[in-house]
Short mmCIF file of C-alpha atoms and ligand atoms in Angstrom, two decimals:
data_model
loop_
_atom_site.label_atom_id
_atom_site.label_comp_id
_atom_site.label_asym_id
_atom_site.label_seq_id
_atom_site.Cartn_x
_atom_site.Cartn_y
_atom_site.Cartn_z
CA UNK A 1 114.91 148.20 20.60
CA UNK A 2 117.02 147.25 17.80
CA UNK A 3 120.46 147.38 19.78
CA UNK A 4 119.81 145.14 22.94
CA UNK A 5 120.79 145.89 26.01
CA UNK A 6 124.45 146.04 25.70
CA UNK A 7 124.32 149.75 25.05
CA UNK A 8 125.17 152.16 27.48
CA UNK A 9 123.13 154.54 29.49
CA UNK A 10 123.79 157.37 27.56
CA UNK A 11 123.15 155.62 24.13
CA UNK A 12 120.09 153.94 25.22
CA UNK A 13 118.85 157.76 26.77
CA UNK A 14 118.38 158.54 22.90
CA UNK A 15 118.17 155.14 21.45
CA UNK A 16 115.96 153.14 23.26
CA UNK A 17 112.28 152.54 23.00
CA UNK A 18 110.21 151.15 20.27
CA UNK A 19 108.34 152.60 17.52
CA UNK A 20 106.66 152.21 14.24
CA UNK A 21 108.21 154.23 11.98
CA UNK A 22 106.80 153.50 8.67
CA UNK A 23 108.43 157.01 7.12
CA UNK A 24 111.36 156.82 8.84
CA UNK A 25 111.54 159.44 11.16
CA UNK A 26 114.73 160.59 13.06
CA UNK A 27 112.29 161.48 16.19
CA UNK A 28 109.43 160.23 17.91
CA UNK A 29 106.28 161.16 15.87
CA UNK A 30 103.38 162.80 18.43
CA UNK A 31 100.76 160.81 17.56
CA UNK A 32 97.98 163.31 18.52
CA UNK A 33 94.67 161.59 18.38
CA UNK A 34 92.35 159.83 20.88
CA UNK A 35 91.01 157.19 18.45
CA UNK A 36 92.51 154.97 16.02
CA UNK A 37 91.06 153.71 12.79
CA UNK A 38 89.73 149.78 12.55
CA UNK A 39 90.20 148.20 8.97
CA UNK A 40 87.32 146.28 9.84
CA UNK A 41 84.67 145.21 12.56
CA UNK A 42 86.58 141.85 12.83
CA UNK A 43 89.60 143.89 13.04
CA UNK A 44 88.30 145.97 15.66
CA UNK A 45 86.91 142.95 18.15
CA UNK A 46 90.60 141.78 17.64
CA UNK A 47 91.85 144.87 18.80
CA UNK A 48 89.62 144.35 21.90
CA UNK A 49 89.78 140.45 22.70
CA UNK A 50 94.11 141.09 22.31
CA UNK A 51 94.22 138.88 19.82
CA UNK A 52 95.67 141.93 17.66
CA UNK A 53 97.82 144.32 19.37
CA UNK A 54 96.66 147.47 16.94
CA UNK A 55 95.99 150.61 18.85
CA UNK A 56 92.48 151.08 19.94
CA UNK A 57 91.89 154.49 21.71
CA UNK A 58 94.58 157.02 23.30
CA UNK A 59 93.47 156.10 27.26
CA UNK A 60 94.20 152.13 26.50
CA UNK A 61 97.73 153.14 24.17
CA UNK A 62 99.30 155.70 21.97
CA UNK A 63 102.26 154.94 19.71
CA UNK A 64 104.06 158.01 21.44
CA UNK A 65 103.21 157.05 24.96
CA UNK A 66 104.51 153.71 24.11
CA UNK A 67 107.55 154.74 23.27
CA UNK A 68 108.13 156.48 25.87
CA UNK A 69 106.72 153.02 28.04
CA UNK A 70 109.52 151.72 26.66
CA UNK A 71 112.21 153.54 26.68
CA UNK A 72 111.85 154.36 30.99
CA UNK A 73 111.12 150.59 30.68
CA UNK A 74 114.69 149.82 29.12
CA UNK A 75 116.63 152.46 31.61
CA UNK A 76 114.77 150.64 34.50
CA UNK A 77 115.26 147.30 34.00
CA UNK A 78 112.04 146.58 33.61
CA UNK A 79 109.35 144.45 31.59
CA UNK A 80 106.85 146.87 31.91
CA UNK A 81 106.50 151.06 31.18
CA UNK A 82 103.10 152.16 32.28
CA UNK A 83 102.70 156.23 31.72
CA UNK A 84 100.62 158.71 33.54
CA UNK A 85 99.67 162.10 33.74
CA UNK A 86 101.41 163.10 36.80
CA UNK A 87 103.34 161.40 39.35
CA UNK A 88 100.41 161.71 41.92
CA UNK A 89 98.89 159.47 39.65
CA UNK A 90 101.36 157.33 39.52
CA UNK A 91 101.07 156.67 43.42
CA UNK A 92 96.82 156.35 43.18
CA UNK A 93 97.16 153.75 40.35
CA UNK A 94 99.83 151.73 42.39
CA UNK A 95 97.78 152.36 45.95
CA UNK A 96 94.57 151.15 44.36
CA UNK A 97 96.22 148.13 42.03
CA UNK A 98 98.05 146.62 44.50
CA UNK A 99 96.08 147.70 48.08
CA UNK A 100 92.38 146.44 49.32
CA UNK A 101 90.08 146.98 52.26
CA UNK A 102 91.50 145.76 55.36
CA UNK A 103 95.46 146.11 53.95
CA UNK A 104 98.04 147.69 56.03
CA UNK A 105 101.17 149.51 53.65
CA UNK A 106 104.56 150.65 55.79
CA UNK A 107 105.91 153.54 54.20
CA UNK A 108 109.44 155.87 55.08
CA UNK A 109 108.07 158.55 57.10
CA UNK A 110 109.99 161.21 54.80
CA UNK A 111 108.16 161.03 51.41
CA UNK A 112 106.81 163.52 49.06
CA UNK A 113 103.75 165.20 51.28
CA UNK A 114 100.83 164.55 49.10
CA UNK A 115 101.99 160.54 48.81
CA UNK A 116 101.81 160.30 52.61
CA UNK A 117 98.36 162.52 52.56
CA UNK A 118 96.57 161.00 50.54
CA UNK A 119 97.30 157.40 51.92
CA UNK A 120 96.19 159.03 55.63
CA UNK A 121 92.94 161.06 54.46
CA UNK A 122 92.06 159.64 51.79
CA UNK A 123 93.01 155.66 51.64
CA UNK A 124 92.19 155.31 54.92
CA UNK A 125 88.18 156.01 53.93
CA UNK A 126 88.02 153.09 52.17
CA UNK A 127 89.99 150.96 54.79
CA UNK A 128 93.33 150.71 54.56
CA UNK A 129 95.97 150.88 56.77
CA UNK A 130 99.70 152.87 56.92
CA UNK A 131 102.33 153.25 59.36
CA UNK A 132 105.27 155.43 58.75
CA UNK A 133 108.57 154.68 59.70
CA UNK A 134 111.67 155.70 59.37
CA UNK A 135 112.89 152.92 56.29
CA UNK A 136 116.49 153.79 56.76
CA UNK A 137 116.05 151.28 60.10
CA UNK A 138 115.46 147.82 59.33
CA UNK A 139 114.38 147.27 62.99
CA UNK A 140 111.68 150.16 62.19
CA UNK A 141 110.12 148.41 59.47
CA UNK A 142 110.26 144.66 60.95
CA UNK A 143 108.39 146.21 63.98
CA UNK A 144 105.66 147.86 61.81
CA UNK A 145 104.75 144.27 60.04
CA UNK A 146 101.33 142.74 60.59
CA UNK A 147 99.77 140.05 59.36
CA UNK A 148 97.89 142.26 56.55
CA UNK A 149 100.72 144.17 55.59
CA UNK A 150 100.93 143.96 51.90
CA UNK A 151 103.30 146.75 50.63
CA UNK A 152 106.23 148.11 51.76
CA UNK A 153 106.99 152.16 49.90
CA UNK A 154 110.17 153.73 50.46
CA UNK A 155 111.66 156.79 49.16
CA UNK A 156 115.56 157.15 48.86
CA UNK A 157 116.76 159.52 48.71
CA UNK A 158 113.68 160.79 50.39
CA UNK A 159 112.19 163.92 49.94
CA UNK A 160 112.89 166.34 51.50
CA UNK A 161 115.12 165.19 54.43
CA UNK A 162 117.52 162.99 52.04
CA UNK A 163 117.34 159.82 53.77
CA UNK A 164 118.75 156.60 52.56
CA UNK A 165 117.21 153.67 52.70
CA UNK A 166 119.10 150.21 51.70
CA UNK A 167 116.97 148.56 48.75
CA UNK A 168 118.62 145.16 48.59
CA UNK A 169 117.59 144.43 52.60
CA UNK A 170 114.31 146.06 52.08
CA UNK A 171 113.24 143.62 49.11
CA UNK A 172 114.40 140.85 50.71
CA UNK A 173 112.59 142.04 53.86
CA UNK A 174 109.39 142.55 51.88
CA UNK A 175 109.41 139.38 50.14
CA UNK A 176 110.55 137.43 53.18
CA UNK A 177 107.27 138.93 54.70
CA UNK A 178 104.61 138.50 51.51
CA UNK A 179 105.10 142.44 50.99
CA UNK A 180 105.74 144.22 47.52
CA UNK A 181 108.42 146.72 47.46
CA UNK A 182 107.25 149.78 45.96
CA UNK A 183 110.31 152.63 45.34
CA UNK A 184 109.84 156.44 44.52
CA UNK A 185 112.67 156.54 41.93
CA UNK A 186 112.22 160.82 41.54
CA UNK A 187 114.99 161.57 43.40
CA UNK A 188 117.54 159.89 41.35
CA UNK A 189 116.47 158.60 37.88
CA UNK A 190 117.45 155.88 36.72
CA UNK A 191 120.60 157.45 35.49
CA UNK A 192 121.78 156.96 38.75
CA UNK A 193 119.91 154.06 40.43
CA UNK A 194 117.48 151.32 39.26
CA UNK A 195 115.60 149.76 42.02
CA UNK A 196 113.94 146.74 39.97
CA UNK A 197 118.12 145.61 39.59
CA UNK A 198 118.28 145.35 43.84
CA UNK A 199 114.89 143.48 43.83
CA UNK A 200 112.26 145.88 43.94
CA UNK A 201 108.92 144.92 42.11
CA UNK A 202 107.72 148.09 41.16
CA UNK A 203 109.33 151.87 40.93
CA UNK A 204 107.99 154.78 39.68
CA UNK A 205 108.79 158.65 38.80
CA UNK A 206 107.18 161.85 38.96
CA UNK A 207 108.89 162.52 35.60
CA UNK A 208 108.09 166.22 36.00
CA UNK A 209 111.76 166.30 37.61
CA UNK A 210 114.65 164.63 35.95
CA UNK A 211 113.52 162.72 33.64
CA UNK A 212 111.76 165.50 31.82
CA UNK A 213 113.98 168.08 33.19
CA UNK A 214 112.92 171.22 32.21
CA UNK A 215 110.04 172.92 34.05
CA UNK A 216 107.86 172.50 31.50
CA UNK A 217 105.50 169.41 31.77
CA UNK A 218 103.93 167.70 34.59
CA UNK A 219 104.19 163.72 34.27
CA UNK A 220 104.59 160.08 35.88
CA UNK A 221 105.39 156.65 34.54
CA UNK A 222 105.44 153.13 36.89
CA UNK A 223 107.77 150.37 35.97
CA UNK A 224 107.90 146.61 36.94
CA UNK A 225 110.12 143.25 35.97
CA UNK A 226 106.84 141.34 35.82
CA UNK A 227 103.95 141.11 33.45
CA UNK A 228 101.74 140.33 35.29
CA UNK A 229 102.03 142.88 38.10
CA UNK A 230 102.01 144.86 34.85
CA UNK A 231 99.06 143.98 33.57
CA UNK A 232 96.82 144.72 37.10
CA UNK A 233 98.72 148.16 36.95
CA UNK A 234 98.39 148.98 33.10
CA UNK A 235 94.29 148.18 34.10
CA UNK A 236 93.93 150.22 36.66
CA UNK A 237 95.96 153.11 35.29
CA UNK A 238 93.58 152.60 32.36
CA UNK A 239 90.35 152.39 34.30
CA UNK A 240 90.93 155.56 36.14
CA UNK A 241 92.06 157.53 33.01
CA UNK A 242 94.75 158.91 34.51
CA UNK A 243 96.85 158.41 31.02
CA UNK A 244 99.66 160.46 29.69
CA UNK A 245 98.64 162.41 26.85
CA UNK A 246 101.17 162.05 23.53
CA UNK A 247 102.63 165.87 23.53
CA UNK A 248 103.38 165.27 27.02
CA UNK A 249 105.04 161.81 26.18
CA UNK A 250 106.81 163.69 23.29
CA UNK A 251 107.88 166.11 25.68
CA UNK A 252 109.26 163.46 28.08
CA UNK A 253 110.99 161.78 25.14
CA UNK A 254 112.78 164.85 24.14
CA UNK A 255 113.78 165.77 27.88
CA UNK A 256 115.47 161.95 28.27
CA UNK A 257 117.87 162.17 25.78
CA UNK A 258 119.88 164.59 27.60
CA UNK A 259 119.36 163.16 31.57
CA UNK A 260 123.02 161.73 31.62
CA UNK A 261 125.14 164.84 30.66
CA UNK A 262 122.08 167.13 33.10
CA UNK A 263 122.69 164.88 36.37
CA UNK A 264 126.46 164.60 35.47
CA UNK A 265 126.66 168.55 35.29
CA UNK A 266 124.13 169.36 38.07
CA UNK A 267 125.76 166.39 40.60
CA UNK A 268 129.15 168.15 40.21
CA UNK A 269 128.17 171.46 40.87
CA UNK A 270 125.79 169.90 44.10
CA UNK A 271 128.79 168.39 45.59
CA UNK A 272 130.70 171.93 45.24
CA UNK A 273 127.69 173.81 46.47
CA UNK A 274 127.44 171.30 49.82
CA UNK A 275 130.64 171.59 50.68
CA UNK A 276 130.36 174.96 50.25
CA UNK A 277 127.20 175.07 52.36
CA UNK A 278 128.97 173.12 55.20
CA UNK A 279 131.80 175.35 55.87
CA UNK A 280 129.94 178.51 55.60
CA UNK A 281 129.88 179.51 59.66
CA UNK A 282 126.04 180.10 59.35
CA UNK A 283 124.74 177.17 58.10
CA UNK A 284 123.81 174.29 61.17
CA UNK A 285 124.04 171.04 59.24
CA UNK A 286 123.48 170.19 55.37
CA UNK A 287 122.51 167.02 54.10
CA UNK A 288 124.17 165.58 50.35
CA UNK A 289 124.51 161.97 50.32
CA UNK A 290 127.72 162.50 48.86
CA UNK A 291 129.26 164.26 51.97
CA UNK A 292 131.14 161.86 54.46
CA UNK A 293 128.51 163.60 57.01
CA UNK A 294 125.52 161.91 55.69
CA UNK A 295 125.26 159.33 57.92
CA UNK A 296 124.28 156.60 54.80
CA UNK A 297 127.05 158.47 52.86
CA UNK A 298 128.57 154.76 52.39
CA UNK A 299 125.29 153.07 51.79
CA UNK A 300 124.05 156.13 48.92
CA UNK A 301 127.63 154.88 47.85
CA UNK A 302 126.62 151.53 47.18
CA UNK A 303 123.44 151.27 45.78
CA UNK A 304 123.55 154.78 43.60
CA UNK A 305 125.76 155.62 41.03
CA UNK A 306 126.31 159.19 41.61
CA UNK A 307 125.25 161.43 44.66
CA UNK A 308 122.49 163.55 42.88
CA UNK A 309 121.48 167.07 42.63
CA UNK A 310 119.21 167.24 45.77
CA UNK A 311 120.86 169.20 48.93
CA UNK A 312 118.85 169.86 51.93
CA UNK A 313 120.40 172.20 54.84
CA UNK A 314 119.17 174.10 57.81
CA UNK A 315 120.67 177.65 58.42
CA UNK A 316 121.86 178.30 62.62
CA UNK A 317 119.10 181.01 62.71
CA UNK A 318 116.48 178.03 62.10
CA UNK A 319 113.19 178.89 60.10
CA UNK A 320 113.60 182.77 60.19
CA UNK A 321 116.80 182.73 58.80
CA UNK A 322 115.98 180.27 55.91
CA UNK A 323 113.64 182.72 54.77
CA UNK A 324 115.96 185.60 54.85
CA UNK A 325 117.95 183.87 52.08
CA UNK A 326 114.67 182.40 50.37
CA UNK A 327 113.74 185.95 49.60
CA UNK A 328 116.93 186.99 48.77
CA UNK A 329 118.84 184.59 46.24
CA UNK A 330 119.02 186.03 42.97
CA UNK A 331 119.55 183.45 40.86
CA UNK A 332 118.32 180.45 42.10
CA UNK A 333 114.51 180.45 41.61
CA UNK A 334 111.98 180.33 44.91
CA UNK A 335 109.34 177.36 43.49
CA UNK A 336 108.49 173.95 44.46
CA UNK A 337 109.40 171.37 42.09
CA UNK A 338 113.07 169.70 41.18
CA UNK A 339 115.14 168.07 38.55
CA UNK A 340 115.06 170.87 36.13
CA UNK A 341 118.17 172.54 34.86
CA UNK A 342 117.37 175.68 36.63
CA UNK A 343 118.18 176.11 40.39
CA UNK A 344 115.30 175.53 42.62
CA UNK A 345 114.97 176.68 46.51
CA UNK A 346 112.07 176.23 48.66
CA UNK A 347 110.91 175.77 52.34
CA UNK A 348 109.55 171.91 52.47
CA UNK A 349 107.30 172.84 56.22
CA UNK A 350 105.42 175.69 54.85
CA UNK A 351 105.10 174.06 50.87
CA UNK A 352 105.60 171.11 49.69
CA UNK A 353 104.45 169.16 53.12
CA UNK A 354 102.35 171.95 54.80
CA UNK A 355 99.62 168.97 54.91
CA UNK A 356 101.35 166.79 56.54
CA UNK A 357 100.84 167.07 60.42
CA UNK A 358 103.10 168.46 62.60
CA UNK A 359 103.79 165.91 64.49
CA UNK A 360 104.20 163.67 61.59
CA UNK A 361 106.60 166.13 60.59
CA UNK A 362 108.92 165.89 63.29
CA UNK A 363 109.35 162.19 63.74
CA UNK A 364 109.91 162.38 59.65
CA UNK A 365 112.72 165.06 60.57
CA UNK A 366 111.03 167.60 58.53
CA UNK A 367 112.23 170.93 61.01
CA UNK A 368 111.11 174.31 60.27
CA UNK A 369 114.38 175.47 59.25
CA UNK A 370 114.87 173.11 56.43
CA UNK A 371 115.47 174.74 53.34
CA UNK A 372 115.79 172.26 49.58
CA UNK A 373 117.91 173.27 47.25
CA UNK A 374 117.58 171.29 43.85
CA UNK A 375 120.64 172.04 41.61
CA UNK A 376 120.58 172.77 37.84
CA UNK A 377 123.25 173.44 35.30
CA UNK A 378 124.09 176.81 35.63
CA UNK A 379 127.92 178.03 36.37
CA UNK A 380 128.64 176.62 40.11
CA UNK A 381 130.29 179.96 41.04
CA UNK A 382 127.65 181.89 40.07
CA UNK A 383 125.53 179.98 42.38
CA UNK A 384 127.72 180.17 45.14
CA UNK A 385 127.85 183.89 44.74
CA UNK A 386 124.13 183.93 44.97
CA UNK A 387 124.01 181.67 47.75
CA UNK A 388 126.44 183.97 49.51
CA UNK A 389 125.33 187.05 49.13
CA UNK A 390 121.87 185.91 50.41
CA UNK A 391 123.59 184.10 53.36
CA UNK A 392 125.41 187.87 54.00
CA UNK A 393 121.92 189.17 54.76
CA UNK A 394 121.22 186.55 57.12
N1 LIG B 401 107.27 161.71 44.29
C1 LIG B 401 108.21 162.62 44.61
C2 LIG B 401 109.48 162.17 45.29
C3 LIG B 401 108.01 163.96 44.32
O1 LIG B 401 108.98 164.83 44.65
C4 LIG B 401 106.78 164.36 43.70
C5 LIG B 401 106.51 165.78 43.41
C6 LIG B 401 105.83 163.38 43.39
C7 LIG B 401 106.10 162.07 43.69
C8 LIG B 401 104.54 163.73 42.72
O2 LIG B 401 104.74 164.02 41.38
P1 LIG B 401 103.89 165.04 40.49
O3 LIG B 401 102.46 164.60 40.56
O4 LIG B 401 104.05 166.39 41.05
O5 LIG B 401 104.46 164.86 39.13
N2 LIG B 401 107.35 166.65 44.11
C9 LIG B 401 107.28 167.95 44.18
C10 LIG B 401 108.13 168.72 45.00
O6 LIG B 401 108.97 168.30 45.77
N3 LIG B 401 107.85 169.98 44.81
O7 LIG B 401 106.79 170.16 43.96
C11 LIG B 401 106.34 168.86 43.51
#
């Protein structure tokens, strides 16, 4: 990074990362091979003992990947960048690193489905632990603590009921109580907010939403502020072979540069769509952290920089309803998935947590009738019409 870190965001979206650029290229080469070249066999058990940093094989590092390592790396605040092919990945590398037979993790009971599903069928096979709470309590989570409890993983805003939970008093929670603090980043970016800055030790992104913002690739990267926890993750992300491959990182690279002026677009025309949402007579509650009605609206104030993109709201005609307007809006597209510049809706119960149990559900505050609506950067009014005219069939 040849400018520091004194650069803004928005400069550092397009400037930072490192790369060899021996012909001068205005753009990240894709470096698209899965082996590198050894000058020699000395050369080569240098490349292995890390006495020589030279490139060795894709799943180990990839001049493109690296890159991009470094770039998420610099917008984080963080030491360490460590790719992978999807954000699911992301969570397995960080469950296995950093959790062992006989460990107990508290989580927010609100997280991405598959997160919290594959701790509780999965995980759990080979011994450890989870309770779910709600991490917007501090009570919640102090009650939950045992003497093997080893992690502490929070979403915020969580997905899809848009809880906040206060980073600063959960790190110094976790590391009162021997804990790592592990934040899911996806909702935000860190455009927006950067965990490792209120004390987190390691975040990561399902960079299939913001940060690659377009719909078009499926991705995850983990970030820490120390090396070391760097290193055990970087191993086990390696070991697994659950690396990014360097289109994708090229892909991810390209979709960066313009995060600051999608979330500053998309977070103006969210705010305008929830407080449309809220006055409309047949809508129950919505949930923006930028509304005074959130009930964090002044915590989301302090620890993020803007409000986001991600509304969640539940029509007065409950589940039944929601799907009235699913199947009507016009513009707004019906898929699971967020972050990208186009409009998303979709019913969290019945999609992206229909594994998680229905009684989980509930306590999370997952209801039937909630609906997620993930804003892009098309004209506001012309979402509002959309949004109304499927609300008139209601
Ligand atoms: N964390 C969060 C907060 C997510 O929203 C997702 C995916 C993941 C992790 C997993 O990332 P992936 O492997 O898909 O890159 N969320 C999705 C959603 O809400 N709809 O479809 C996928």
């Amino acid at each position: 990074m040849k400018h520091g870190n004194k650069l803004g965001i928005n400069s550092r979206l397009i400037h930072a990362g490192e790369f060899e650029n021996p012909l001068g290229s205005a753009t990240v080469p894709i470096y698209q091979t899965s082996t590198f070249i050894f000058e020699n066999a000395d050369h080569g058990a240098k490349c292995f003992s890390g006495e020589d940093d030279g490139y060795i094989y894709t799943r180990i590092g990839n001049p493109t990947i690296h890159a991009l390592e470094t770039l998420v790396a610099d917008l984080e605040s963080g030491t360490d960048g460590i790719a992978t092919s999807s954000g699911m990945a992301a969570v397995n590398t960080i469950y296995m690193a950093l959790l062992s037979r006989g460990d107990h993790m508290i989580s927010s009971a609100a997280v991405y489905g598959p997160s919290r599903v594959v701790m509780e069928q999965h995980w759990s096979r080979f011994g450890v632990e989870s309770t779910y709470v709600n991490t917007a309590s501090l009570d919640e989570i102090k009650a939950a603590i045992k003497p093997n409890t080893k992690m502490l993983y929070v979403e915020t805003p969580a997905n899809p009921t848009m809880d906040i939970t206060d980073l600063r008093a959960c790190a110094e929670l976790a590391h009162a109580n021997n804990m790592v603090l592990v934040v899911d980043n996806t909702f935000c970016s860190p455009y927006l907010q950067r965990p490792l800055e209120m004390g987190a030790d390691v975040v990561f992104h399902s960079m299939t939403k913001f940060l690659n913002g377009h719909a078009d690739i499926v991705a995850g990267i983990i970030l820490t502020r120390d090396k070391s926890l760097g290193a055990r993750l970087r191993s086990m992300m390696v070991t697994l072979g659950c690396n990014m491959d360097p289109h994708q990182a090229y892909m991810v690279i390209r979709g960066i540069k313009t995060l600051g002026i999608r979330i500053e677009r998309s977070q103006l025309s969210a705010a305008k769509v929830a407080v449309y949402l809220e006055n409309h007579p047949k809508v129950a509650w919505v949930r923006y952290p930028g509304l005074p009605s959130h009930p964090q609206h002044e915590l989301a104030s302090k620890q993020m920089s803007g409000y986001g993109s991600m509304i969640s709201f539940e029509l007065k005609g409950g589940f039944e309803a929601g799907k009235i307007l699913m199947d009507n809006v016009k513009l707004a597209i019906l898929a699971v998935s967020l972050g990208g510049v186009e409009t998303l809706i979709q019913h969290p119960a019945s999609m992206t947590h229909s594994k998680v149990s229905a009684e989980a559900k509930k306590k999370a505050g997952i209801t039937d009738g909630l609906v997620r609506y993930s804003v892009g950067i098309e004209d506001v009014d012309d979402l509002i019409s959309d949004l109304e005219q499927g609300l008139a069939l209601v």
